[in-house]
mmCIF file of C-alpha atoms and ligand atoms in Angstrom:
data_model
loop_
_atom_site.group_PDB
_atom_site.id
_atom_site.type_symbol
_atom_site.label_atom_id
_atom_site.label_comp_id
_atom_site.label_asym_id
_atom_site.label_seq_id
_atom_site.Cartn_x
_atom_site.Cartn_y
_atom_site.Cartn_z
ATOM 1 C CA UNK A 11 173.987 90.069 158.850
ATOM 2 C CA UNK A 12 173.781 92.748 157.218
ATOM 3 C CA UNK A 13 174.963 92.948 153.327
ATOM 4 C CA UNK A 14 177.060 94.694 150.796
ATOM 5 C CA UNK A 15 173.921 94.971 148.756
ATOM 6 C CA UNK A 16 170.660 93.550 148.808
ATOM 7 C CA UNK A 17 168.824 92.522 145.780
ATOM 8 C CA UNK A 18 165.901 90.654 147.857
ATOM 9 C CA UNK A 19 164.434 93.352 149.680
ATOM 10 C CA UNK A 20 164.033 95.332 146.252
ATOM 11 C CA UNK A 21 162.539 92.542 144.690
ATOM 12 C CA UNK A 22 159.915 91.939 147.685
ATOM 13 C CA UNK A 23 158.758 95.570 147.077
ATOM 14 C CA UNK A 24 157.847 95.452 143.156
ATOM 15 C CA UNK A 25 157.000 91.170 143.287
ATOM 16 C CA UNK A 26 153.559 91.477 142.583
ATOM 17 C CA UNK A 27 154.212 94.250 139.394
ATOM 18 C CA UNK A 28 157.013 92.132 137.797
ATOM 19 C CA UNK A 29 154.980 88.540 138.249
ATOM 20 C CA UNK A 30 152.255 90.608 136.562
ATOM 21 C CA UNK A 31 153.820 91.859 133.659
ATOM 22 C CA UNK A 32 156.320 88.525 133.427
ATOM 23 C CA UNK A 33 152.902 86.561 132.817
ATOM 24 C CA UNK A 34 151.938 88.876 130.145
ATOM 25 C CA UNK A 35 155.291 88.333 128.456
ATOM 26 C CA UNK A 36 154.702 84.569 128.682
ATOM 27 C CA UNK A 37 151.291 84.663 127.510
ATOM 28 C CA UNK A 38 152.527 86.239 124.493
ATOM 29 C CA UNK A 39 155.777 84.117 123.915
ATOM 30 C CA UNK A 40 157.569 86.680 122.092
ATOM 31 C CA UNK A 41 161.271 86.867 123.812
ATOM 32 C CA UNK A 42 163.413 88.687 121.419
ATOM 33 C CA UNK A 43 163.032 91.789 119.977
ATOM 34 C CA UNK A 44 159.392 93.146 121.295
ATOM 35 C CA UNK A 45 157.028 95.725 122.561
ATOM 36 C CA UNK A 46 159.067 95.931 125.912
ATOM 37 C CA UNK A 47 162.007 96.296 124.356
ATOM 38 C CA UNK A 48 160.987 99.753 122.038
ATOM 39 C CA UNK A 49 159.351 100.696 125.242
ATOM 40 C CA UNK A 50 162.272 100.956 127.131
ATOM 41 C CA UNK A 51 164.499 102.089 124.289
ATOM 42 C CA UNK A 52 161.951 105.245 124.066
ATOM 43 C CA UNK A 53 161.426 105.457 128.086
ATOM 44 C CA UNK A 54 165.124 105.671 128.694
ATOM 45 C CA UNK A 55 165.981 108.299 125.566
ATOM 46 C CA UNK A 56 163.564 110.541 126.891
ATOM 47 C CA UNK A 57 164.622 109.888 130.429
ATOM 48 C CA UNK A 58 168.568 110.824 129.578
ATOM 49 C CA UNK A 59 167.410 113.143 127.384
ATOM 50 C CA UNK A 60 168.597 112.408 123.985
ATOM 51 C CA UNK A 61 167.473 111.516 120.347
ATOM 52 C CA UNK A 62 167.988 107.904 120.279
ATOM 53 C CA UNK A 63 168.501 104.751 122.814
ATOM 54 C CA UNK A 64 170.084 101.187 121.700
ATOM 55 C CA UNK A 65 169.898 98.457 123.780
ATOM 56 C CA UNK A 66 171.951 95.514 123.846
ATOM 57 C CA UNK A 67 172.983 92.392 125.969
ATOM 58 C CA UNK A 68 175.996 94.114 128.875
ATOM 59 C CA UNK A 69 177.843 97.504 129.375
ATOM 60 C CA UNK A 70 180.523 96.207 127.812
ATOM 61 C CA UNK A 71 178.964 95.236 124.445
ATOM 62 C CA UNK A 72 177.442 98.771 124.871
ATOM 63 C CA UNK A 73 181.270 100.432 125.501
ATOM 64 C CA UNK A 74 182.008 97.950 122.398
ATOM 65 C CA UNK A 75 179.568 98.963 120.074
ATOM 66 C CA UNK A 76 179.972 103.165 120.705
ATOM 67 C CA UNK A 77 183.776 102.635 119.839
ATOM 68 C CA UNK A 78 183.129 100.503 116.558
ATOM 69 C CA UNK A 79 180.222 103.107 115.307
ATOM 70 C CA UNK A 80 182.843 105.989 115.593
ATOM 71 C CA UNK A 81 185.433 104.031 113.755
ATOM 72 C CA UNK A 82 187.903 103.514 116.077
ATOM 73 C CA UNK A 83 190.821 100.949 115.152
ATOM 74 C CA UNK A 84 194.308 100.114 115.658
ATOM 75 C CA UNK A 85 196.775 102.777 116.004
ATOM 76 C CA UNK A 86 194.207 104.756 117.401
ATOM 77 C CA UNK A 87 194.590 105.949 120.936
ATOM 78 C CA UNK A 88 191.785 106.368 123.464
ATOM 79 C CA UNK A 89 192.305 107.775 126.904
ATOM 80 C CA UNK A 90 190.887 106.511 130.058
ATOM 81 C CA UNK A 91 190.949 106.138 133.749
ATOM 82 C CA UNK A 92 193.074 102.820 135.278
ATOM 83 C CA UNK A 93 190.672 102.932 138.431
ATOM 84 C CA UNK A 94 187.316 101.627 136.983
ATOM 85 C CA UNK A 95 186.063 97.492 136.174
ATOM 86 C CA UNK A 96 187.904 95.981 133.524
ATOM 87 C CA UNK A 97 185.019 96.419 130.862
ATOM 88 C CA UNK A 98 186.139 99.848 130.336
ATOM 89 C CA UNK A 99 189.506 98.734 128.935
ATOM 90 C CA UNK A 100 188.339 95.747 127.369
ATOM 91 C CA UNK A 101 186.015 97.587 124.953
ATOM 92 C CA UNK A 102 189.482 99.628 123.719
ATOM 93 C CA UNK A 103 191.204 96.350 123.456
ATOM 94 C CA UNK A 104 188.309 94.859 120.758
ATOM 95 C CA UNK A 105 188.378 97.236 118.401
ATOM 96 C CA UNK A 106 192.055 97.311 118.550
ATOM 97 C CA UNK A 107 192.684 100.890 119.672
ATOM 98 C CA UNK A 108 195.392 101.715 122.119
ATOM 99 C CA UNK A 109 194.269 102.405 125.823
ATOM 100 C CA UNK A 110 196.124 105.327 127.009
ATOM 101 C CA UNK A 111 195.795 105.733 131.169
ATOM 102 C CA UNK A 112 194.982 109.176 132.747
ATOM 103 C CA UNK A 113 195.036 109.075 136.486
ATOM 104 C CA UNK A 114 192.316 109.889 138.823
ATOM 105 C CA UNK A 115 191.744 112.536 140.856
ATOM 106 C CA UNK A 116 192.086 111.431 144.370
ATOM 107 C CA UNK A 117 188.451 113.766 146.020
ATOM 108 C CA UNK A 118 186.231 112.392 143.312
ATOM 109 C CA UNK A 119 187.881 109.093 142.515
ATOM 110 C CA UNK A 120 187.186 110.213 138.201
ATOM 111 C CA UNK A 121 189.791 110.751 135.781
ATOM 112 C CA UNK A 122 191.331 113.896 135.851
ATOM 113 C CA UNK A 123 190.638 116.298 133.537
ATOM 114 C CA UNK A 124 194.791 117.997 133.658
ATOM 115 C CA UNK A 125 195.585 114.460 133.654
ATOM 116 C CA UNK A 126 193.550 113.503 130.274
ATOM 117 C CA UNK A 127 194.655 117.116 128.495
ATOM 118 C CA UNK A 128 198.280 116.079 128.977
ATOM 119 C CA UNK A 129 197.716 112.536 127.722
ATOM 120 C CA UNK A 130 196.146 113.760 124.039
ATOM 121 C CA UNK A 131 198.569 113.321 120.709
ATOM 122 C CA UNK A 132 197.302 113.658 117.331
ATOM 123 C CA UNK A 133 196.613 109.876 117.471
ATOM 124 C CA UNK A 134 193.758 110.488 120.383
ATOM 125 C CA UNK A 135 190.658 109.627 118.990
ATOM 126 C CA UNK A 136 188.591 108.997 121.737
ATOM 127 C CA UNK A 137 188.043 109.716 125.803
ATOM 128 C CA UNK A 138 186.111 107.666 127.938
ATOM 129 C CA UNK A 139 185.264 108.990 131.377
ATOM 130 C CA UNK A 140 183.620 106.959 133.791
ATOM 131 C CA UNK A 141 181.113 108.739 136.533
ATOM 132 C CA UNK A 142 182.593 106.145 139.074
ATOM 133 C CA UNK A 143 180.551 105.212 141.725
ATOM 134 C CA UNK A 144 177.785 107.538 140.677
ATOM 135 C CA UNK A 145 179.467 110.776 141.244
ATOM 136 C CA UNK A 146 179.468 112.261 137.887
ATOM 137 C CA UNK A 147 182.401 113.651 136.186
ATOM 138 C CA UNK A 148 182.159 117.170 134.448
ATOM 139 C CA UNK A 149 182.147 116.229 130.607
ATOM 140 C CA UNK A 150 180.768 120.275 129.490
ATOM 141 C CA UNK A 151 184.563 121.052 131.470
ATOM 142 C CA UNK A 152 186.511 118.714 130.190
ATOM 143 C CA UNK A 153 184.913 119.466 126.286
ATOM 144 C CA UNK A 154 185.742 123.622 126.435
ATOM 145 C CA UNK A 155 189.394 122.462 127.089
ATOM 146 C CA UNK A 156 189.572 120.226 124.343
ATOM 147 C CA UNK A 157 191.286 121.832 121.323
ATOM 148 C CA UNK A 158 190.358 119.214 118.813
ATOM 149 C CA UNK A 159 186.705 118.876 118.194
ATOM 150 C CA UNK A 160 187.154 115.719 116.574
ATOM 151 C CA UNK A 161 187.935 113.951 119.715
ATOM 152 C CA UNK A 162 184.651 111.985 120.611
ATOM 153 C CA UNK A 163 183.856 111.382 124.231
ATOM 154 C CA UNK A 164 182.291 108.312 125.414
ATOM 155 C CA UNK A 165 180.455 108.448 128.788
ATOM 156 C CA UNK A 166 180.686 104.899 130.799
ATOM 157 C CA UNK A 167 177.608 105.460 133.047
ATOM 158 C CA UNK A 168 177.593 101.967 134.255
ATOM 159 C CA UNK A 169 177.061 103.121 137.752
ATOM 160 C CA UNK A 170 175.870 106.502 137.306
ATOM 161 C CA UNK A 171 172.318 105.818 135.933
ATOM 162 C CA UNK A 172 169.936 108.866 137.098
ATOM 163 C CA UNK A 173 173.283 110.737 137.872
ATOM 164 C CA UNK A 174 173.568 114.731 136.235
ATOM 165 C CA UNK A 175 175.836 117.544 136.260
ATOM 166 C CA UNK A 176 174.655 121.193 135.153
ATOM 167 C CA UNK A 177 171.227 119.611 134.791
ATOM 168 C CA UNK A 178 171.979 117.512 132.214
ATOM 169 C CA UNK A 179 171.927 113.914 132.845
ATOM 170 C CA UNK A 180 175.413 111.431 132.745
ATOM 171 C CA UNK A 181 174.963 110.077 129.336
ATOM 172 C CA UNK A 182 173.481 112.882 127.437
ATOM 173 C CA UNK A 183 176.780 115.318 127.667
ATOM 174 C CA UNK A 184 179.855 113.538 125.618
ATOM 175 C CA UNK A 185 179.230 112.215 122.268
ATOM 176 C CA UNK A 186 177.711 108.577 122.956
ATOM 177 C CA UNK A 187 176.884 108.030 126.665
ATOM 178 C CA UNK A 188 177.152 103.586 127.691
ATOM 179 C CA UNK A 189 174.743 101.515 130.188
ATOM 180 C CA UNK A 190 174.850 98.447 132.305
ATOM 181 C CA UNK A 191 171.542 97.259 133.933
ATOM 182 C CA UNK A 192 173.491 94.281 135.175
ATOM 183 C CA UNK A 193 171.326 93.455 138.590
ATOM 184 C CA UNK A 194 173.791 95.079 141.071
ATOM 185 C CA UNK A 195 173.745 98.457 139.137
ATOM 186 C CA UNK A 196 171.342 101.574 140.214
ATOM 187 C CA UNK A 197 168.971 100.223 137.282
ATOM 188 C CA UNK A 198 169.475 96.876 137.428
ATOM 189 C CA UNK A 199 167.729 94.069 135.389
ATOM 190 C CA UNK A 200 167.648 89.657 136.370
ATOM 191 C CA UNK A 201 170.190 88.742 134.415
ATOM 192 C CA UNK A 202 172.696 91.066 131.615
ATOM 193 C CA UNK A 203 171.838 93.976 129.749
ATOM 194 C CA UNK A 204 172.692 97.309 128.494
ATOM 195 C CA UNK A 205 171.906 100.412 126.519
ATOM 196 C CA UNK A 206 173.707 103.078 124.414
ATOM 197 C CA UNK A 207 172.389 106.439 123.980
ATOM 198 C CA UNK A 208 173.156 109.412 121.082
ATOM 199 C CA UNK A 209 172.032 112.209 119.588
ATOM 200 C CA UNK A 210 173.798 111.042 116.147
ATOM 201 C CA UNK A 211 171.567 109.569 114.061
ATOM 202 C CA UNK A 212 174.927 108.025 111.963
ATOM 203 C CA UNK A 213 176.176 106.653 115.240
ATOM 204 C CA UNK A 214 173.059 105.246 116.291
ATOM 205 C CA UNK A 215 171.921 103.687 112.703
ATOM 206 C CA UNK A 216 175.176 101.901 113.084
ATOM 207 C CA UNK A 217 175.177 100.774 116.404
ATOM 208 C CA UNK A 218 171.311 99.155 115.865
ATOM 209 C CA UNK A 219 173.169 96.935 113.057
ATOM 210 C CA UNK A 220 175.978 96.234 115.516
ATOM 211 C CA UNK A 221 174.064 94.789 117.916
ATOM 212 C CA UNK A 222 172.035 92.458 114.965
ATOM 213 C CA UNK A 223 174.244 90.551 112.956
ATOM 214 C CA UNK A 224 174.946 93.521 111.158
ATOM 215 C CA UNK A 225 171.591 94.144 109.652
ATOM 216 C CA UNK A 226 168.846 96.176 109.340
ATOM 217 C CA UNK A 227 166.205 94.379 107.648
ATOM 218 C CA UNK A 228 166.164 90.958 108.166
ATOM 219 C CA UNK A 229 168.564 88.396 106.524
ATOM 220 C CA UNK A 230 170.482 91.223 105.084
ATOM 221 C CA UNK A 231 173.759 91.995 106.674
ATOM 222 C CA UNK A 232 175.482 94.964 105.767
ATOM 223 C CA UNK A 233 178.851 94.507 108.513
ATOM 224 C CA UNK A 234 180.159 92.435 110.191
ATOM 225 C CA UNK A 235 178.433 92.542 113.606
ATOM 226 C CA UNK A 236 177.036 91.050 116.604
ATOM 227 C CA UNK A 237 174.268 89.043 118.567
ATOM 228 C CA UNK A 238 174.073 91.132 121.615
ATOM 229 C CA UNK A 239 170.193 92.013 121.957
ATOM 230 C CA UNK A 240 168.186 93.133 125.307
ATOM 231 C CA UNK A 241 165.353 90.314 125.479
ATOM 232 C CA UNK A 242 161.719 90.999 126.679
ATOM 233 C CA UNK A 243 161.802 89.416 129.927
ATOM 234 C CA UNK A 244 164.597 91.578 130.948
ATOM 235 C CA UNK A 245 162.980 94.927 129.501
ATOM 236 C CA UNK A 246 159.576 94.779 130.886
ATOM 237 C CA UNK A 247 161.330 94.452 134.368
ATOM 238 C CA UNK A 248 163.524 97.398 133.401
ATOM 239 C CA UNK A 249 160.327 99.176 132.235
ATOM 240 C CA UNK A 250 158.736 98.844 136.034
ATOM 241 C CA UNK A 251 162.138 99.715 137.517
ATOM 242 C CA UNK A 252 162.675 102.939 136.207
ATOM 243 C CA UNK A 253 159.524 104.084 137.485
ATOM 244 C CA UNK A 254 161.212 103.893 140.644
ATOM 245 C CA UNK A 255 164.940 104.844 139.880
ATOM 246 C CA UNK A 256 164.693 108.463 140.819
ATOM 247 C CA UNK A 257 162.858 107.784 144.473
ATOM 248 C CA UNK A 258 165.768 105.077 145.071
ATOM 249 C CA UNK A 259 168.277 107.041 144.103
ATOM 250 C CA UNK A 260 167.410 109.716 146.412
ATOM 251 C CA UNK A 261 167.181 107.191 149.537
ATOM 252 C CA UNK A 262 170.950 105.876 148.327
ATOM 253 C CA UNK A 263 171.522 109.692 148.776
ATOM 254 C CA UNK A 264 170.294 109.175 152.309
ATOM 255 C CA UNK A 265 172.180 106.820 153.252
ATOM 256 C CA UNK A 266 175.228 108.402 152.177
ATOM 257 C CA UNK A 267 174.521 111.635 154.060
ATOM 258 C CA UNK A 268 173.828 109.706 157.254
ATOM 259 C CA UNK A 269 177.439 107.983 156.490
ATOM 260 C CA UNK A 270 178.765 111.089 155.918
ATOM 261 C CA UNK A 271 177.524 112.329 159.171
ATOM 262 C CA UNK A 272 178.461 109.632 161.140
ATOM 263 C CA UNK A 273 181.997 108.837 159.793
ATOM 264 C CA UNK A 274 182.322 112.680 160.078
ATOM 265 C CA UNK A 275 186.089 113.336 162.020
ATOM 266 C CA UNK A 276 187.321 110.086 162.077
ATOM 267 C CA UNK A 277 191.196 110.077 162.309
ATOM 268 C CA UNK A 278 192.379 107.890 159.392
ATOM 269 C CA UNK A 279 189.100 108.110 157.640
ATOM 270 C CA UNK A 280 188.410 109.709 154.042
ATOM 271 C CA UNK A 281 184.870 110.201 153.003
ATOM 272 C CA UNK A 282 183.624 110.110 149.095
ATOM 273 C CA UNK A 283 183.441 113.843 147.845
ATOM 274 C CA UNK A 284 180.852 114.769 145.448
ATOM 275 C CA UNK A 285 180.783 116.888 143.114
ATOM 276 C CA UNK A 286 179.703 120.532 143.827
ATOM 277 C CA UNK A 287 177.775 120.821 140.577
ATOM 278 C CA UNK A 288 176.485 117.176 140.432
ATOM 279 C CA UNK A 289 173.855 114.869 141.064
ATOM 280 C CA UNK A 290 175.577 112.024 142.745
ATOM 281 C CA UNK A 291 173.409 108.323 142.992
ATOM 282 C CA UNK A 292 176.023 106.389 144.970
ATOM 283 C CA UNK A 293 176.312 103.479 142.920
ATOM 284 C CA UNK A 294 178.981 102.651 145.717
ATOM 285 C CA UNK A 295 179.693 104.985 148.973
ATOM 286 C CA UNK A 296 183.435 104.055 149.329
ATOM 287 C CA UNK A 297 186.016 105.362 151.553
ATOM 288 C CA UNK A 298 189.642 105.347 151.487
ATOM 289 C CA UNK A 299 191.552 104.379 154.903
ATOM 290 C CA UNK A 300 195.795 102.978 155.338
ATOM 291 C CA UNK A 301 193.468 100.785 157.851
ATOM 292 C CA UNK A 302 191.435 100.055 155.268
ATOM 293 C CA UNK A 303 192.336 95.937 155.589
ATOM 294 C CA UNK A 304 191.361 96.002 159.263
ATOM 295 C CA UNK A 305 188.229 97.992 158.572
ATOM 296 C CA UNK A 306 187.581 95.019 156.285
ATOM 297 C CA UNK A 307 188.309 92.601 159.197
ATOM 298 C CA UNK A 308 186.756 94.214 161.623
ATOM 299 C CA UNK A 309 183.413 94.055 159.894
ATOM 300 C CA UNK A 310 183.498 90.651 158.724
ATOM 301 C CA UNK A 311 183.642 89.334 162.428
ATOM 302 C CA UNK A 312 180.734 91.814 162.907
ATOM 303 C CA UNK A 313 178.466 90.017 159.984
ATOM 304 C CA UNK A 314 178.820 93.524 157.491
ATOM 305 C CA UNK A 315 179.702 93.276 153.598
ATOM 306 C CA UNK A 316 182.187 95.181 152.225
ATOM 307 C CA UNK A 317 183.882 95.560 148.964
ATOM 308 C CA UNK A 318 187.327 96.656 147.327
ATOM 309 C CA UNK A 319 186.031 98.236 144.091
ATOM 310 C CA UNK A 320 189.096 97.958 142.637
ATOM 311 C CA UNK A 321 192.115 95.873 144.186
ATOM 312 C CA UNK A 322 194.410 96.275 141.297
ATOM 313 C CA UNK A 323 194.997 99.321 139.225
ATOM 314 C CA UNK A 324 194.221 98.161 135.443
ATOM 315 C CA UNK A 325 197.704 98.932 134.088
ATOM 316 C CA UNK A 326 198.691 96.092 136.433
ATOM 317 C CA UNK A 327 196.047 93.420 135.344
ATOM 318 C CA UNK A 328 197.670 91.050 132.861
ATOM 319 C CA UNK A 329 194.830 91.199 130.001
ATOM 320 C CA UNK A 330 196.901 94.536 129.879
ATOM 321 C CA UNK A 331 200.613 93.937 130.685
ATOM 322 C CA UNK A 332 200.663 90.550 128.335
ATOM 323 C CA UNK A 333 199.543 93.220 125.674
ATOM 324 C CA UNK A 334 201.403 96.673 126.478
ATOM 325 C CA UNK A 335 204.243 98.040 128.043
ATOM 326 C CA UNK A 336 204.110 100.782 130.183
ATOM 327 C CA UNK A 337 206.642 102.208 133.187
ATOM 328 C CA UNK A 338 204.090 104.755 134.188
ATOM 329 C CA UNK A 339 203.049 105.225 137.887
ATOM 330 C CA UNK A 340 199.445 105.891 137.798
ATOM 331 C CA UNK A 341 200.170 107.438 141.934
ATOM 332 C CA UNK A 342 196.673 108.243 142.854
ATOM 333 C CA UNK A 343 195.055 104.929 140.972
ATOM 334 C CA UNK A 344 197.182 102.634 142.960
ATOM 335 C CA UNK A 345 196.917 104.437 146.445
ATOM 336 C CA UNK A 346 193.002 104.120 146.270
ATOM 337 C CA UNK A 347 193.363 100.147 145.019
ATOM 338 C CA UNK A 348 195.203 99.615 148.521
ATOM 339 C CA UNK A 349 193.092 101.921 150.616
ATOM 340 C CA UNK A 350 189.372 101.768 148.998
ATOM 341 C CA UNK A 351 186.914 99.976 150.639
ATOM 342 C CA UNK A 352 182.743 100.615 149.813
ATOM 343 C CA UNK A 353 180.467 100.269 152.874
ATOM 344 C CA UNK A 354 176.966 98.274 152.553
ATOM 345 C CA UNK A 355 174.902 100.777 150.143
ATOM 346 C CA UNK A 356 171.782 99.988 148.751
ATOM 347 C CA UNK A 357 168.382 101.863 148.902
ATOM 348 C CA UNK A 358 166.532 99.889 151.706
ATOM 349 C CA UNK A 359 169.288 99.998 153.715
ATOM 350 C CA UNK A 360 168.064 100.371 157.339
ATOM 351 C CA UNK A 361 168.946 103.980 159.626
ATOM 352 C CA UNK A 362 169.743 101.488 162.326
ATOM 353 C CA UNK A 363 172.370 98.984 160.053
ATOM 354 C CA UNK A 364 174.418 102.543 159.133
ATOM 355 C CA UNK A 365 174.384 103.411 162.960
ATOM 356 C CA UNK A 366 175.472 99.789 163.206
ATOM 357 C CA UNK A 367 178.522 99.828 160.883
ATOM 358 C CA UNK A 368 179.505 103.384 161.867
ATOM 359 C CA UNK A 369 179.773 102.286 165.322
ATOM 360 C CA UNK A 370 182.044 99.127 164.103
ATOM 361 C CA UNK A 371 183.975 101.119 162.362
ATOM 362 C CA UNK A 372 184.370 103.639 164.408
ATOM 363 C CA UNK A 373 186.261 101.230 167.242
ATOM 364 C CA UNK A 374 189.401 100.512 164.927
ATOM 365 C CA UNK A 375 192.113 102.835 166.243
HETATM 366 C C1 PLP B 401 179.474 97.125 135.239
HETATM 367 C C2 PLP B 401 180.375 98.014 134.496
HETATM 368 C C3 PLP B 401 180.588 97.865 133.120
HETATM 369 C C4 PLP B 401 180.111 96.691 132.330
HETATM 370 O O1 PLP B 401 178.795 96.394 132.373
HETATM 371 P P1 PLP B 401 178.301 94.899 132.092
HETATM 372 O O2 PLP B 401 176.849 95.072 131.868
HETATM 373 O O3 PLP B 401 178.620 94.101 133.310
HETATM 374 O O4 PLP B 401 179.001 94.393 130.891
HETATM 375 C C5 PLP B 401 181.357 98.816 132.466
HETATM 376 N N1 PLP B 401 181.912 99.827 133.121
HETATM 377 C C6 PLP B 401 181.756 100.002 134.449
HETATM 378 C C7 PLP B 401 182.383 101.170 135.113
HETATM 379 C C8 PLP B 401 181.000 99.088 135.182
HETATM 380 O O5 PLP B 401 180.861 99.253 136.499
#
């Protein structure tokens, strides 16, 4: 059998450093809000490179909270991509804001930047770009051809932590840049959790109330705001895992070039593109095939995982149709939905298990 991802064998190779450091968490029964906690707040600013680092309890709270701290409300529009998880929408949908669907470009799977510059009206307030899969989309590009400054951009780096473009690291270009460590992502944690990263102080002051009832000192609550806090169990094993994030990345990055070599001039076969400029982790590797259903099949008889990151484009999931009507064809969205299927990808992912698939695959005519 060989899986879509593997959480066990990564486990089995730091057990003895997180049982460690778990004990020591224990021994000082002190769960919320902790020395682990600023740790990795200061460890993961430095590592994006910017001033200040929030965490909080999911990617979505995270997506939440960077809309709220720049004041974004109803009749507000923010423009995004309809081929990403459902989070991404969501967070427009709490604060009220209208989502406003760009579609994606069909060689990186990301938004598209002519796309998004058609989509802006003096109501745009806000763009958020996902770096799907890993593969990093150009935010320094898409800013130049932005005529009003005041338009904040919002990276969703879910999937793309230790991703960069131009040397700059996915999180650190747009205005606020939004993490997941939920256990399946590059930097994954046991359970939920999440950061935000800035280099606005105002932003960031306001998010760190967000996230805690609204207040900064204790028992006083300036807003209206949230329980959504990163605990100390879940940051000490996030502090031992990013020791490791860049060295895993890179073997992902193996594993995709061995895919890429292997899948190489197969009729009826598209491979993921990345981009020329960027540092892609492949959160997913994820090809698009019209045979893409018997691919599916075929692999299933042959005991290999695979996924369909995403079946539905978002403009056709209810949470959005029971709130919004919209005619538009989002073409390129809805051709990958039907023909995207990601491959088993995950660091310890054996040379012989990618011969494996590529050889299952490569019998489907
Ligand atoms: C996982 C994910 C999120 C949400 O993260 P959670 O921690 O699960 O809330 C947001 N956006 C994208 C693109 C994701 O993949």
């Amino acid at each position: 059998m060989i899986p879509q991802f593997d959480l066990k064998k990564e486990f089995a190779s730091i057990e003895k450093e997180i049982r460690l450091e778990l004990d020591n968490v224990f021994s000082k029964a002190n769960y919320v809000g902790g020395e682990n906690v600023n740790l990795i707040e200061k460890n993961i600013a430095k590592y994006i490179g910017v001033k200040y680092a929030v965490s909080c309890n999911s990617g979505t709270d995270a997506l939440h909270f960077a809309l709220e701290s720049l004041n974004i409300k109803k009749g507000d529009e923010v423009i995004t991509t309809p081929f990403t998880f459902i989070s991404t929408l969501e967070a427009i949908m709490y604060v009220g804001a209208t989502p406003i669907f760009a579609d994606i470009d069909l060689e990186s799977y990301n938004i598209n930047k002519k796309e998004i510059l058609k989509k802006i009206t003096k109501k745009t307030k806000a763009i958020i770009p996902v770096h799907l899969f890993g593969n990093p989309f150009d935010v320094d590009d898409l800013k130049k051809d932005i005529d009003n400054k005041s338009i904040k951009i919002i990276e969703d780096c879910a999937q793309s932590f230790g991703a960069g473009i131009n040397c700059k690291r996915t999180g650190s270009i747009g205005d606020i840049g939004c993490f997941s460590f939920y256990p399946t992502k590059n930097l994954g944690c046991y359970g939920d959790g999440g950061m935000i990263v800035t280099n606005s102080e105002e932003n960031y002051e306001i998010i760190k109330k967000l996230k805690n009832h609204g207040s900064s000192k204790r028992y006083h609550h300036d807003i209206i705001g949230f329980n959504s806090r990163l605990d100390e169990i879940q940051a000490a094993i996030l502090n031992i895992k990013l020791k490791y994030i860049d060295k895993l990345n890179l073997k992902r990055v193996g594993v995709a070039n061995m895919y890429n070599s292997l899948l190489a001039d197969i009729k009826n076969i598209s491979l993921p593109k990345k981009n020329k400029n960027g540092h892609h982790v492949y959160h997913q590797y994820t090809i698009s095939s019209d045979l893409r259903d018997e691919i599916k099949l075929k692999l299933e008889e042959n005991n290999i995982g695979s996924a369909i990151y995403y079946p539905i484009s978002l403009e056709k999931q209810k949470a959005y149709t029971s709130n919004y009507q919209n005619l538009e064809n989002y073409k390129n969205s809805n051709f990958l939905s039907n023909t995207c299927l990601s491959l088993p990808m995950f660091p310890q992912l054996a040379e012989e298990n990618i011969i494996e698939i590529c050889n299952v695959i490569k019998t489907i005519k």
